PDB file of C-alpha atoms in Angstrom:
ATOM      1  CA  ALA B   1      -0.004  -0.044   0.020  1.00  0.00           C
ATOM      2  CA  GLN B   2       1.154   3.539  -0.695  1.00  0.00           C
ATOM      3  CA  SER B   3       2.415   5.729   2.081  1.00  0.00           C
ATOM      4  CA  VAL B   4       3.843   9.150   2.679  1.00  0.00           C
ATOM      5  CA  ALA B   5       6.291  10.279   5.309  1.00  0.00           C
ATOM      6  CA  GLN B   6       6.909  13.794   6.511  1.00  0.00           C
ATOM      7  CA  PRO B   7       9.815  13.387   8.878  1.00  0.00           C
ATOM      8  CA  GLU B   8       9.591  16.849  10.494  1.00  0.00           C
ATOM      9  CA  ASP B   9       6.706  17.785  12.727  1.00  0.00           C
ATOM     10  CA  GLN B  10       7.781  21.446  12.603  1.00  0.00           C
ATOM     11  CA  VAL B  11      10.085  23.581  10.503  1.00  0.00           C
ATOM     12  CA  ASN B  12      11.254  26.984  11.703  1.00  0.00           C
ATOM     13  CA  VAL B  13      12.608  29.562   9.319  1.00  0.00           C
ATOM     14  CA  ALA B  14      13.222  33.267   9.381  1.00  0.00           C
ATOM     15  CA  GLU B  15      11.324  35.568   6.988  1.00  0.00           C
ATOM     16  CA  GLY B  16      13.255  36.026   3.773  1.00  0.00           C
ATOM     17  CA  ASN B  17      15.212  32.794   4.091  1.00  0.00           C
ATOM     18  CA  PRO B  18      14.580  29.764   1.848  1.00  0.00           C
ATOM     19  CA  LEU B  19      12.385  27.011   3.227  1.00  0.00           C
ATOM     20  CA  THR B  20      12.168  23.308   2.620  1.00  0.00           C
ATOM     21  CA  VAL B  21       9.467  20.932   3.855  1.00  0.00           C
ATOM     22  CA  LYS B  22      10.412  17.288   3.355  1.00  0.00           C
ATOM     23  CA  CYS B  23       8.350  14.438   1.937  1.00  0.00           C
ATOM     24  CA  THR B  24       9.184  10.897   0.981  1.00  0.00           C
ATOM     25  CA  TYR B  25       6.819   8.357  -0.469  1.00  0.00           C
ATOM     26  CA  SER B  26       6.372   4.667  -0.985  1.00  0.00           C
ATOM     27  CA  VAL B  27       4.374   3.266  -3.898  1.00  0.00           C
ATOM     28  CA  SER B  28       4.211   0.020  -5.951  1.00  0.00           C
ATOM     29  CA  GLY B  29       3.717   1.800  -9.292  1.00  0.00           C
ATOM     30  CA  ASN B  30       4.011   5.432 -10.387  1.00  0.00           C
ATOM     31  CA  PRO B  31       3.316   8.201  -7.881  1.00  0.00           C
ATOM     32  CA  TYR B  32       1.040  11.088  -8.390  1.00  0.00           C
ATOM     33  CA  LEU B  33       2.157  13.576  -5.777  1.00  0.00           C
ATOM     34  CA  PHE B  34       0.444  16.625  -4.262  1.00  0.00           C
ATOM     35  CA  TRP B  35       1.086  19.314  -1.694  1.00  0.00           C
ATOM     36  CA  TYR B  36      -1.561  21.083   0.224  1.00  0.00           C
ATOM     37  CA  VAL B  37      -1.509  23.778   2.851  1.00  0.00           C
ATOM     38  CA  GLN B  38      -3.964  24.195   5.758  1.00  0.00           C
ATOM     39  CA  TYR B  39      -4.516  27.434   7.656  1.00  0.00           C
ATOM     40  CA  PRO B  40      -6.184  27.407  11.112  1.00  0.00           C
ATOM     41  CA  ASN B  41      -9.871  26.555  10.964  1.00  0.00           C
ATOM     42  CA  ARG B  42      -9.799  26.103   7.208  1.00  0.00           C
ATOM     43  CA  GLY B  43      -9.766  23.235   4.819  1.00  0.00           C
ATOM     44  CA  LEU B  44      -6.783  22.145   2.664  1.00  0.00           C
ATOM     45  CA  GLN B  45      -5.699  24.310  -0.172  1.00  0.00           C
ATOM     46  CA  PHE B  46      -4.021  22.811  -3.209  1.00  0.00           C
ATOM     47  CA  LEU B  47      -0.482  24.064  -3.909  1.00  0.00           C
ATOM     48  CA  LEU B  48       0.983  21.934  -6.670  1.00  0.00           C
ATOM     49  CA  LYS B  49       1.162  18.479  -8.146  1.00  0.00           C
ATOM     50  CA  TYR B  50       3.552  16.094  -9.933  1.00  0.00           C
ATOM     51  CA  ILE B  51       2.048  13.732 -12.461  1.00  0.00           C
ATOM     52  CA  THR B  52       4.856  13.288 -15.022  1.00  0.00           C
ATOM     53  CA  GLY B  53       7.392  15.349 -16.888  1.00  0.00           C
ATOM     54  CA  ASP B  54       9.712  17.887 -15.421  1.00  0.00           C
ATOM     55  CA  ASN B  55      10.997  17.017 -12.011  1.00  0.00           C
ATOM     56  CA  LEU B  56      10.712  20.626 -10.835  1.00  0.00           C
ATOM     57  CA  VAL B  57       7.070  21.626 -10.391  1.00  0.00           C
ATOM     58  CA  LYS B  58       5.988  25.166  -9.792  1.00  0.00           C
ATOM     59  CA  GLY B  59       2.810  26.008  -7.882  1.00  0.00           C
ATOM     60  CA  SER B  60       0.796  28.648  -6.160  1.00  0.00           C
ATOM     61  CA  TYR B  61       2.293  31.474  -3.949  1.00  0.00           C
ATOM     62  CA  GLY B  62       5.832  30.986  -5.168  1.00  0.00           C
ATOM     63  CA  PHE B  63       6.091  27.386  -3.920  1.00  0.00           C
ATOM     64  CA  GLU B  64       7.801  24.697  -5.950  1.00  0.00           C
ATOM     65  CA  ALA B  65       8.656  21.016  -5.404  1.00  0.00           C
ATOM     66  CA  GLU B  66      11.321  18.751  -6.759  1.00  0.00           C
ATOM     67  CA  PHE B  67      10.509  15.150  -7.614  1.00  0.00           C
ATOM     68  CA  ASN B  68      13.357  12.779  -7.067  1.00  0.00           C
ATOM     69  CA  LYS B  69      12.585   9.244  -8.177  1.00  0.00           C
ATOM     70  CA  SER B  70      15.813   7.652  -6.887  1.00  0.00           C
ATOM     71  CA  GLN B  71      15.273   9.081  -3.433  1.00  0.00           C
ATOM     72  CA  THR B  72      11.494   8.738  -3.582  1.00  0.00           C
ATOM     73  CA  SER B  73      11.186  12.335  -2.401  1.00  0.00           C
ATOM     74  CA  PHE B  74       8.997  15.279  -3.250  1.00  0.00           C
ATOM     75  CA  HIS B  75      10.280  18.150  -1.092  1.00  0.00           C
ATOM     76  CA  LEU B  76       8.395  21.486  -1.088  1.00  0.00           C
ATOM     77  CA  LYS B  77      10.541  24.602  -1.383  1.00  0.00           C
ATOM     78  CA  LYS B  78      10.260  28.374  -1.543  1.00  0.00           C
ATOM     79  CA  PRO B  79      13.240  30.696  -2.142  1.00  0.00           C
ATOM     80  CA  SER B  80      12.087  33.400   0.300  1.00  0.00           C
ATOM     81  CA  ALA B  81       9.703  32.629   3.165  1.00  0.00           C
ATOM     82  CA  LEU B  82       6.937  34.998   4.305  1.00  0.00           C
ATOM     83  CA  VAL B  83       5.331  35.188   7.749  1.00  0.00           C
ATOM     84  CA  SER B  84       2.020  34.509   6.059  1.00  0.00           C
ATOM     85  CA  ASP B  85       3.373  31.087   4.911  1.00  0.00           C
ATOM     86  CA  SER B  86       3.100  29.907   8.455  1.00  0.00           C
ATOM     87  CA  ALA B  87       0.645  26.986   8.281  1.00  0.00           C
ATOM     88  CA  LEU B  88       0.313  23.235   8.245  1.00  0.00           C
ATOM     89  CA  TYR B  89       1.596  21.522   5.096  1.00  0.00           C
ATOM     90  CA  PHE B  90       0.577  18.127   3.812  1.00  0.00           C
ATOM     91  CA  CYS B  91       2.150  15.910   1.174  1.00  0.00           C
ATOM     92  CA  ALA B  92      -0.121  13.332  -0.452  1.00  0.00           C
ATOM     93  CA  VAL B  93       0.245  10.488  -2.932  1.00  0.00           C
ATOM     94  CA  ARG B  94      -1.787   8.348  -5.286  1.00  0.00           C
ATOM     95  CA  ASP B  95      -0.354   4.964  -6.313  1.00  0.00           C
ATOM     96  CA  ILE B  96      -0.923   4.428 -10.031  1.00  0.00           C
ATOM     97  CA  ASN B  97      -0.169   1.136 -11.668  1.00  0.00           C
ATOM     98  CA  ARG B  98      -1.759  -0.954 -14.384  1.00  0.00           C
ATOM     99  CA  MET B  99      -3.789  -2.870 -11.846  1.00  0.00           C
ATOM    100  CA  ASN B 100      -5.533   0.153 -10.356  1.00  0.00           C
ATOM    101  CA  THR B 101      -6.032   2.805 -13.009  1.00  0.00           C
ATOM    102  CA  GLY B 102      -9.441   3.648 -11.569  1.00  0.00           C
ATOM    103  CA  PHE B 103      -9.996   6.255  -8.869  1.00  0.00           C
ATOM    104  CA  GLN B 104      -7.321   5.980  -6.210  1.00  0.00           C
ATOM    105  CA  LYS B 105      -7.637   7.617  -2.823  1.00  0.00           C
ATOM    106  CA  LEU B 106      -5.242  10.266  -1.713  1.00  0.00           C
ATOM    107  CA  VAL B 107      -2.950   9.074   1.124  1.00  0.00           C
ATOM    108  CA  PHE B 108      -1.692  11.971   3.262  1.00  0.00           C
ATOM    109  CA  GLY B 109       1.368  12.471   5.357  1.00  0.00           C
ATOM    110  CA  THR B 110       1.034  13.491   8.973  1.00  0.00           C
ATOM    111  CA  GLY B 111       1.676  17.108   8.147  1.00  0.00           C
ATOM    112  CA  THR B 112       4.587  19.600   8.871  1.00  0.00           C
ATOM    113  CA  ARG B 113       3.913  22.859  10.782  1.00  0.00           C
ATOM    114  CA  LEU B 114       5.850  25.691   9.198  1.00  0.00           C
ATOM    115  CA  LEU B 115       6.632  28.648  11.408  1.00  0.00           C
ATOM    116  CA  VAL B 116       8.069  31.724   9.766  1.00  0.00           C
ATOM    117  CA  SER B 117       9.432  34.303  12.172  1.00  0.00           C
ATOM    118  CA  PRO B 118       9.624  38.010  11.383  1.00  0.00           C
TER     119      PRO B 118
ATOM    120  CA  LYS X   1     -16.722  30.438  -8.902  1.00  0.00           C
ATOM    121  CA  ALA X   2     -17.864  29.340  -5.447  1.00  0.00           C
ATOM    122  CA  GLY X   3     -15.736  26.775  -3.673  1.00  0.00           C
ATOM    123  CA  VAL X   4     -16.760  23.693  -1.863  1.00  0.00           C
ATOM    124  CA  THR X   5     -19.365  24.493   0.812  1.00  0.00           C
ATOM    125  CA  GLN X   6     -19.839  22.404   3.866  1.00  0.00           C
ATOM    126  CA  THR X   7     -22.629  22.812   6.409  1.00  0.00           C
ATOM    127  CA  PRO X   8     -22.830  23.129   9.254  1.00  0.00           C
ATOM    128  CA  ARG X   9     -19.368  24.456  10.245  1.00  0.00           C
ATOM    129  CA  TYR X  10     -19.702  23.346  13.851  1.00  0.00           C
ATOM    130  CA  LEU X  11     -21.791  20.695  15.468  1.00  0.00           C
ATOM    131  CA  ILE X  12     -22.081  19.312  19.004  1.00  0.00           C
ATOM    132  CA  LYS X  13     -23.653  15.964  19.657  1.00  0.00           C
ATOM    133  CA  THR X  14     -23.851  13.403  22.417  1.00  0.00           C
ATOM    134  CA  ARG X  15     -22.861   9.755  22.349  1.00  0.00           C
ATOM    135  CA  GLY X  16     -25.429   7.566  20.675  1.00  0.00           C
ATOM    136  CA  GLN X  17     -26.920  10.207  18.470  1.00  0.00           C
ATOM    137  CA  GLN X  18     -26.587  10.392  14.769  1.00  0.00           C
ATOM    138  CA  VAL X  19     -25.491  13.253  12.563  1.00  0.00           C
ATOM    139  CA  THR X  20     -25.732  14.257   8.889  1.00  0.00           C
ATOM    140  CA  LEU X  21     -23.170  16.511   7.253  1.00  0.00           C
ATOM    141  CA  SER X  22     -23.666  18.222   3.936  1.00  0.00           C
ATOM    142  CA  CYS X  23     -21.296  19.118   1.096  1.00  0.00           C
ATOM    143  CA  SER X  24     -21.923  21.122  -2.056  1.00  0.00           C
ATOM    144  CA  PRO X  25     -19.106  20.676  -4.595  1.00  0.00           C
ATOM    145  CA  ILE X  26     -17.718  23.279  -6.919  1.00  0.00           C
ATOM    146  CA  SER X  27     -20.162  23.783  -9.787  1.00  0.00           C
ATOM    147  CA  GLY X  28     -19.407  21.249 -12.498  1.00  0.00           C
ATOM    148  CA  HIS X  29     -17.521  18.877 -10.239  1.00  0.00           C
ATOM    149  CA  ARG X  30     -19.057  15.419 -10.063  1.00  0.00           C
ATOM    150  CA  SER X  31     -16.633  13.571  -7.787  1.00  0.00           C
ATOM    151  CA  VAL X  32     -16.911  14.112  -4.053  1.00  0.00           C
ATOM    152  CA  SER X  33     -14.674  12.620  -1.373  1.00  0.00           C
ATOM    153  CA  TRP X  34     -14.870  12.708   2.368  1.00  0.00           C
ATOM    154  CA  TYR X  35     -12.022  12.699   4.828  1.00  0.00           C
ATOM    155  CA  GLN X  36     -11.773  12.597   8.624  1.00  0.00           C
ATOM    156  CA  GLN X  37      -9.029  14.680  10.227  1.00  0.00           C
ATOM    157  CA  THR X  38      -8.002  14.109  13.880  1.00  0.00           C
ATOM    158  CA  PRO X  39      -4.829  15.068  15.775  1.00  0.00           C
ATOM    159  CA  GLY X  40      -4.006  11.418  16.432  1.00  0.00           C
ATOM    160  CA  GLN X  41      -4.829   9.753  13.078  1.00  0.00           C
ATOM    161  CA  GLY X  42      -4.299  12.676  10.760  1.00  0.00           C
ATOM    162  CA  LEU X  43      -6.283  12.726   7.516  1.00  0.00           C
ATOM    163  CA  GLN X  44      -8.110   9.562   6.635  1.00  0.00           C
ATOM    164  CA  PHE X  45     -10.131   8.746   3.590  1.00  0.00           C
ATOM    165  CA  LEU X  46     -13.757   7.865   4.198  1.00  0.00           C
ATOM    166  CA  PHE X  47     -15.337   7.417   0.777  1.00  0.00           C
ATOM    167  CA  GLU X  48     -15.703   8.895  -2.720  1.00  0.00           C
ATOM    168  CA  TYR X  49     -18.838   9.336  -4.766  1.00  0.00           C
ATOM    169  CA  PHE X  50     -19.277   9.856  -8.499  1.00  0.00           C
ATOM    170  CA  SER X  51     -22.569  10.029 -10.337  1.00  0.00           C
ATOM    171  CA  GLU X  52     -24.459   8.957  -7.217  1.00  0.00           C
ATOM    172  CA  THR X  53     -22.343   5.868  -6.832  1.00  0.00           C
ATOM    173  CA  GLN X  54     -19.804   5.055  -4.168  1.00  0.00           C
ATOM    174  CA  ARG X  55     -16.602   4.177  -5.951  1.00  0.00           C
ATOM    175  CA  ASN X  56     -14.201   3.728  -3.131  1.00  0.00           C
ATOM    176  CA  LYS X  57     -14.368   3.363   0.605  1.00  0.00           C
ATOM    177  CA  GLY X  58     -11.844   3.674   3.344  1.00  0.00           C
ATOM    178  CA  ASN X  59     -11.459   1.534   6.493  1.00  0.00           C
ATOM    179  CA  PHE X  60     -14.259   2.937   8.602  1.00  0.00           C
ATOM    180  CA  PRO X  61     -17.055   1.040  10.336  1.00  0.00           C
ATOM    181  CA  GLY X  62     -20.532   0.729   8.824  1.00  0.00           C
ATOM    182  CA  ARG X  63     -21.718   3.531  11.108  1.00  0.00           C
ATOM    183  CA  PHE X  64     -20.207   5.867   8.566  1.00  0.00           C
ATOM    184  CA  SER X  65     -22.219   6.152   5.380  1.00  0.00           C
ATOM    185  CA  GLY X  66     -22.819   8.615   2.649  1.00  0.00           C
ATOM    186  CA  ARG X  67     -24.725   9.371  -0.539  1.00  0.00           C
ATOM    187  CA  GLN X  68     -24.633  11.663  -3.484  1.00  0.00           C
ATOM    188  CA  PHE X  69     -27.601  13.324  -5.173  1.00  0.00           C
ATOM    189  CA  SER X  70     -28.161  13.912  -8.875  1.00  0.00           C
ATOM    190  CA  ASN X  71     -26.904  17.481  -8.527  1.00  0.00           C
ATOM    191  CA  SER X  72     -23.601  16.127  -7.123  1.00  0.00           C
ATOM    192  CA  ARG X  73     -24.261  17.388  -3.622  1.00  0.00           C
ATOM    193  CA  SER X  74     -23.269  14.843  -0.999  1.00  0.00           C
ATOM    194  CA  GLU X  75     -24.209  13.958   2.519  1.00  0.00           C
ATOM    195  CA  MET X  76     -22.368  11.957   5.128  1.00  0.00           C
ATOM    196  CA  ASN X  77     -24.114  10.251   7.987  1.00  0.00           C
ATOM    197  CA  VAL X  78     -22.663   8.904  11.199  1.00  0.00           C
ATOM    198  CA  SER X  79     -24.903   6.890  13.391  1.00  0.00           C
ATOM    199  CA  THR X  80     -24.479   5.807  17.097  1.00  0.00           C
ATOM    200  CA  LEU X  81     -21.865   8.453  17.696  1.00  0.00           C
ATOM    201  CA  GLU X  82     -18.855   7.653  19.780  1.00  0.00           C
ATOM    202  CA  LEU X  83     -16.433   9.994  21.576  1.00  0.00           C
ATOM    203  CA  GLY X  84     -13.779   8.994  19.049  1.00  0.00           C
ATOM    204  CA  ASP X  85     -15.811  10.387  16.192  1.00  0.00           C
ATOM    205  CA  SER X  86     -14.952  13.895  17.305  1.00  0.00           C
ATOM    206  CA  ALA X  87     -13.025  15.294  14.329  1.00  0.00           C
ATOM    207  CA  LEU X  88     -12.939  17.736  11.523  1.00  0.00           C
ATOM    208  CA  TYR X  89     -14.804  16.197   8.568  1.00  0.00           C
ATOM    209  CA  LEU X  90     -13.594  17.510   5.217  1.00  0.00           C
ATOM    210  CA  CYS X  91     -15.261  17.206   1.809  1.00  0.00           C
ATOM    211  CA  ALA X  92     -13.339  17.578  -1.379  1.00  0.00           C
ATOM    212  CA  SER X  93     -14.491  17.768  -4.986  1.00  0.00           C
ATOM    213  CA  SER X  94     -12.882  17.291  -8.419  1.00  0.00           C
ATOM    214  CA  LEU X  95     -14.234  17.285 -11.963  1.00  0.00           C
ATOM    215  CA  ASP X  96     -14.550  13.552 -12.319  1.00  0.00           C
ATOM    216  CA  GLY X  97     -12.156  11.989  -9.814  1.00  0.00           C
ATOM    217  CA  ALA X  98      -9.427  11.312 -12.317  1.00  0.00           C
ATOM    218  CA  ASN X  99      -6.168  10.578 -10.539  1.00  0.00           C
ATOM    219  CA  ASN X 100      -4.234  13.488 -12.004  1.00  0.00           C
ATOM    220  CA  GLN X 101      -6.790  15.993 -10.739  1.00  0.00           C
ATOM    221  CA  PRO X 102      -6.218  17.752  -7.447  1.00  0.00           C
ATOM    222  CA  GLN X 103      -9.086  17.799  -5.030  1.00  0.00           C
ATOM    223  CA  HIS X 104     -10.553  21.021  -3.812  1.00  0.00           C
ATOM    224  CA  PHE X 105     -11.482  21.064  -0.140  1.00  0.00           C
ATOM    225  CA  GLY X 106     -14.177  22.804   1.845  1.00  0.00           C
ATOM    226  CA  ASP X 107     -13.499  24.344   5.234  1.00  0.00           C
ATOM    227  CA  GLY X 108     -14.976  21.305   7.019  1.00  0.00           C
ATOM    228  CA  THR X 109     -17.471  20.477   9.704  1.00  0.00           C
ATOM    229  CA  ARG X 110     -16.053  20.285  13.187  1.00  0.00           C
ATOM    230  CA  LEU X 111     -17.991  17.643  15.095  1.00  0.00           C
ATOM    231  CA  SER X 112     -17.636  17.440  18.825  1.00  0.00           C
ATOM    232  CA  ILE X 113     -19.090  14.517  20.775  1.00  0.00           C
ATOM    233  CA  LEU X 114     -19.897  15.064  24.406  1.00  0.00           C
TER     234      LEU X 114
END
């Protein structure tokens, strides 16, 4: 079964510095990978996805993520953090292989809290 | 374009009662999925509906059920509520549930069981 690991419960970064939120995955076939952000008392907001193609994916609000097949990772990055980026970030995966091309549920990581200090 | 709308936003129930939560997807979206979010278990998939049919189901007891109407609106029902059912219940929609489509989430219904 597919799984996602977010090894850091919390990431602290100063405003203006680059940020990285880590995500590794495990699938039996090809991964479809997604990043979402959740602000307090809100639902999840889609940031970006990797389906196929370029390993560097650009998304909303200046975020990007790098797909690394050999390391089975999909780390979220931003060159310059903002205080308003402080939120809970979730990585999610769908496991796609020739046996299950129908709808596949999203499997989420446990989330990483990002705190950006002024 | 309006986003995913979930009602009510907050709900307080007691053990043994039942509850119905509602979700209106983004206009034109026909796939609706439900998730339970708790501090201990994180985000867990409940079920997905498309064209009024349940296509996929997570590992939850039969007390959790749902349905989808012809206008794609969906409801989720939990019967015989237990303290452990306290959670944020999130609904998400996509065009047709294709695996390359992101899901768009509502703000959830926070259910508290006393």
